[in-house]
mmCIF file of C-alpha atoms in Angstrom:
data_model
loop_
_atom_site.group_PDB
_atom_site.id
_atom_site.type_symbol
_atom_site.label_atom_id
_atom_site.label_comp_id
_atom_site.label_asym_id
_atom_site.label_seq_id
_atom_site.Cartn_x
_atom_site.Cartn_y
_atom_site.Cartn_z
ATOM 1 C CA MET W 79 56.082 144.468 119.620
ATOM 2 C CA GLY W 80 59.364 143.781 122.102
ATOM 3 C CA TRP W 81 58.603 139.965 122.273
ATOM 4 C CA ARG W 82 58.755 139.000 118.577
ATOM 5 C CA ALA W 83 61.819 141.502 118.142
ATOM 6 C CA ALA W 84 63.634 139.670 120.604
ATOM 7 C CA THR W 85 61.910 136.095 119.145
ATOM 8 C CA ILE W 86 63.365 136.514 115.715
ATOM 9 C CA LEU W 87 66.995 137.606 117.316
ATOM 10 C CA SER W 88 67.313 134.768 119.243
ATOM 11 C CA ALA W 89 65.957 132.997 115.986
ATOM 12 C CA SER W 90 68.687 134.186 114.055
ATOM 13 C CA LEU W 91 71.276 133.989 116.663
ATOM 14 C CA GLY W 92 70.029 130.069 117.170
ATOM 15 C CA LEU W 93 70.829 129.373 113.016
ATOM 16 C CA ALA W 94 74.024 131.376 113.558
ATOM 17 C CA ALA W 95 75.110 128.385 116.070
ATOM 18 C CA CYS W 96 73.801 125.855 114.454
ATOM 19 C CA ALA W 97 75.876 126.512 111.249
ATOM 20 C CA GLY W 98 79.411 127.775 113.232
ATOM 21 C CA SER W 99 78.683 124.356 115.233
ATOM 22 C CA VAL W 100 80.211 121.999 112.703
ATOM 23 C CA PRO W 101 82.889 120.448 114.403
ATOM 24 C CA PRO W 102 86.435 120.673 113.317
ATOM 25 C CA PRO W 103 86.878 117.796 110.806
ATOM 26 C CA THR W 104 90.214 116.561 112.754
ATOM 27 C CA ALA W 105 89.683 112.910 112.669
ATOM 28 C CA GLN W 106 89.122 113.047 108.440
ATOM 29 C CA LEU W 107 92.695 115.490 108.020
ATOM 30 C CA GLY W 108 94.508 112.613 110.784
ATOM 31 C CA ALA W 109 93.007 109.637 107.895
ATOM 32 C CA SER W 110 93.927 111.554 104.657
ATOM 33 C CA ALA W 111 97.603 111.818 106.211
ATOM 34 C CA GLN W 112 97.490 108.080 107.272
ATOM 35 C CA ALA W 113 96.427 107.968 103.821
ATOM 36 C CA ILE W 114 99.165 110.071 101.924
ATOM 37 C CA GLN W 115 101.412 107.850 104.164
ATOM 38 C CA GLN W 116 100.676 104.870 102.857
ATOM 39 C CA ALA W 117 100.235 105.823 99.305
ATOM 40 C CA GLU W 118 104.114 107.029 99.857
ATOM 41 C CA ARG W 119 104.632 103.405 101.321
ATOM 42 C CA ALA W 120 102.835 101.823 98.361
ATOM 43 C CA GLY W 121 105.209 103.991 95.435
ATOM 44 C CA ALA W 122 103.071 106.546 94.594
ATOM 45 C CA LEU W 123 105.604 108.888 93.998
ATOM 46 C CA GLU W 124 106.689 106.325 91.457
ATOM 47 C CA HIS W 125 103.539 104.681 90.615
ATOM 48 C CA ALA W 126 100.727 107.148 90.479
ATOM 49 C CA PRO W 127 102.261 110.868 91.099
ATOM 50 C CA ALA W 128 99.651 112.577 89.889
ATOM 51 C CA GLU W 129 97.426 111.034 92.604
ATOM 52 C CA PHE W 130 99.816 111.184 94.680
ATOM 53 C CA GLN W 131 100.526 115.519 94.430
ATOM 54 C CA SER W 132 97.120 116.427 94.229
ATOM 55 C CA ALA W 133 96.349 114.391 97.826
ATOM 56 C CA ARG W 134 99.285 116.513 99.217
ATOM 57 C CA GLU W 135 97.688 119.667 97.541
ATOM 58 C CA LYS W 136 94.618 118.882 98.519
ATOM 59 C CA LEU W 137 95.983 118.219 101.948
ATOM 60 C CA ALA W 138 97.199 120.688 103.036
ATOM 61 C CA ALA W 139 94.580 123.065 101.324
ATOM 62 C CA ALA W 140 92.664 121.603 104.369
ATOM 63 C CA ASP W 141 94.715 122.804 106.807
ATOM 64 C CA ALA W 142 94.722 126.060 105.150
ATOM 65 C CA ALA W 143 90.420 126.302 105.450
ATOM 66 C CA MET W 144 90.953 124.743 108.923
ATOM 67 C CA ARG W 145 92.926 127.805 109.842
ATOM 68 C CA GLU W 146 90.255 130.155 108.181
ATOM 69 C CA ASP W 147 87.844 128.369 110.195
ATOM 70 C CA GLU W 148 86.194 126.897 107.194
ATOM 71 C CA ARG W 149 85.191 123.680 109.137
ATOM 72 C CA THR W 150 82.805 122.547 106.282
ATOM 73 C CA GLN W 151 85.087 123.490 103.261
ATOM 74 C CA ALA W 152 88.510 121.697 105.410
ATOM 75 C CA ARG W 153 86.125 118.248 105.550
ATOM 76 C CA ARG W 154 84.695 118.353 102.011
ATOM 77 C CA LEU W 155 89.487 119.021 100.545
ATOM 78 C CA ALA W 156 90.509 116.334 103.709
ATOM 79 C CA GLU W 157 87.936 113.580 102.206
ATOM 80 C CA GLN W 158 89.073 114.395 98.543
ATOM 81 C CA ALA W 159 93.247 114.242 100.088
ATOM 82 C CA GLN W 160 92.391 111.020 101.137
ATOM 83 C CA ALA W 161 90.195 109.734 97.907
ATOM 84 C CA ASP W 162 93.465 110.136 96.353
ATOM 85 C CA ALA W 163 95.834 108.944 98.602
ATOM 86 C CA GLU W 164 93.782 105.708 97.959
ATOM 87 C CA LEU W 165 93.581 105.561 94.831
ATOM 88 C CA ALA W 166 97.182 106.069 94.287
ATOM 89 C CA THR W 167 97.899 103.696 96.410
ATOM 90 C CA VAL W 168 95.429 101.329 94.906
ATOM 91 C CA ARG W 169 97.457 102.806 91.512
ATOM 92 C CA SER W 170 100.639 101.675 92.741
ATOM 93 C CA GLN W 171 99.827 98.154 94.252
ATOM 94 C CA ARG W 172 98.706 97.395 90.055
ATOM 95 C CA ALA W 173 101.592 97.947 89.337
ATOM 96 C CA THR W 174 103.656 96.817 91.411
ATOM 97 C CA ALA W 175 102.218 93.446 91.040
ATOM 98 C CA GLN W 176 102.190 93.552 87.634
ATOM 99 C CA GLN W 177 105.975 93.839 88.016
ATOM 100 C CA ALA W 178 106.444 90.806 89.862
ATOM 101 C CA ALA W 179 103.998 88.841 87.655
ATOM 102 C CA SER W 180 106.258 89.774 84.655
ATOM 103 C CA ALA W 181 108.831 88.553 87.301
ATOM 104 C CA VAL W 182 107.942 85.110 87.799
ATOM 105 C CA ARG W 183 106.642 84.849 83.843
ATOM 106 C CA THR W 184 110.301 85.510 83.350
ATOM 107 C CA LEU W 185 111.536 83.007 85.904
ATOM 108 C CA ALA W 186 109.349 80.509 84.791
ATOM 109 C CA ASN W 187 110.333 80.899 81.153
ATOM 110 C CA PRO W 188 113.639 82.658 81.125
ATOM 111 C CA LYS W 189 113.853 82.574 77.073
ATOM 112 C CA ALA W 190 110.870 83.959 76.780
ATOM 113 C CA GLY W 191 112.165 87.602 76.512
ATOM 114 C CA LEU W 192 114.815 86.001 73.899
ATOM 115 C CA PRO W 193 114.920 87.045 70.291
ATOM 116 C CA ASN W 194 114.326 83.212 68.793
ATOM 117 C CA ALA W 195 112.693 81.954 72.319
ATOM 118 C CA GLY W 196 112.320 78.283 71.714
ATOM 119 C CA MET W 197 115.201 77.391 69.277
ATOM 120 C CA PRO W 198 118.547 75.165 70.152
ATOM 121 C CA ASN W 199 121.432 77.402 71.095
ATOM 122 C CA ALA W 200 118.739 80.502 70.749
ATOM 123 C CA GLY W 201 120.356 83.953 71.747
ATOM 124 C CA MET W 202 124.251 82.220 71.576
ATOM 125 C CA PRO W 203 126.578 83.603 68.978
ATOM 126 C CA GLY W 204 126.430 82.299 65.893
ATOM 127 C CA ALA W 205 123.074 80.548 66.037
ATOM 128 C CA SER W 206 120.822 79.664 63.531
ATOM 129 C CA VAL W 207 117.569 82.064 62.313
ATOM 130 C CA PRO W 208 115.314 80.023 60.768
ATOM 131 C CA GLY W 209 115.332 81.086 57.448
ATOM 132 C CA ARG W 210 119.530 82.546 57.239
ATOM 133 C CA ALA W 211 122.777 81.610 56.551
ATOM 134 C CA PRO W 212 124.260 79.947 59.321
ATOM 135 C CA ALA W 213 127.129 82.632 61.054
ATOM 136 C CA ALA W 214 130.459 82.564 59.808
ATOM 137 C CA SER W 215 132.644 83.565 62.155
ATOM 138 C CA ALA W 216 134.300 87.182 61.704
ATOM 139 C CA THR W 217 137.979 86.440 61.557
ATOM 140 C CA ALA W 218 139.634 83.871 58.883
ATOM 141 C CA PRO W 219 142.464 81.079 60.069
ATOM 142 C CA LEU W 220 145.761 81.959 60.270
ATOM 143 C CA ALA W 221 147.217 80.036 57.320
ATOM 144 C CA PRO W 222 145.047 78.112 54.763
ATOM 145 C CA SER W 223 145.133 75.047 55.164
ATOM 146 C CA GLY W 224 147.402 72.775 53.381
ATOM 147 C CA MET W 225 150.475 75.000 54.148
ATOM 148 C CA SER W 226 153.007 74.052 56.576
ATOM 149 C CA GLY W 227 155.618 76.557 57.915
ATOM 150 C CA THR W 228 155.877 79.325 55.964
ATOM 151 C CA SER W 229 152.652 82.153 55.146
ATOM 152 C CA THR W 230 152.349 84.877 53.549
ATOM 153 C CA TRP W 231 150.241 86.009 56.144
ATOM 154 C CA ASP W 232 151.016 87.728 58.684
ATOM 155 C CA SER W 233 147.704 88.792 60.702
ATOM 156 C CA PRO W 234 144.486 87.411 60.599
ATOM 157 C CA ARG W 235 142.315 88.708 58.760
ATOM 158 C CA THR W 236 138.555 89.181 58.303
ATOM 159 C CA LEU W 237 136.098 87.371 56.063
ATOM 160 C CA GLU W 238 136.090 90.809 53.610
ATOM 161 C CA GLY W 239 140.193 89.918 53.398
ATOM 162 C CA THR W 240 141.178 93.285 55.036
ATOM 163 C CA PRO W 241 143.053 93.220 58.212
#
């Protein structure tokens, strides 16, 4: 009977040793931290703040799990942190690429963003707009044409007739 108990005890200890022999996920933690740094360099704080924050929180939770010697949990959280950081990087790179493409389009066709683009004198004060009368000057001349020397007008007047 003693050898049966010894066999069961050694089997139990062997299984317990296997469960506790999960290697520490130090490489995964390092990879996650590096992915977060890369996301930050890519502009994730501006372009993907939710994903970036999630990655940082999961890495902190993975560190806490390591301190508690919960290696499996630490590995899982570190993998999730890395995935979130990589997503933040991709979203940041996409946003940066879209901004660059927009800038190139603007440089290639500077009038594309202006109202009346493609029209002669588009964007210029007094420029004509199809379907509208040409803009008039905001100030009337100092004296009516044909008058010489003396004028009853002391100052420029607006089109509405008030000084």
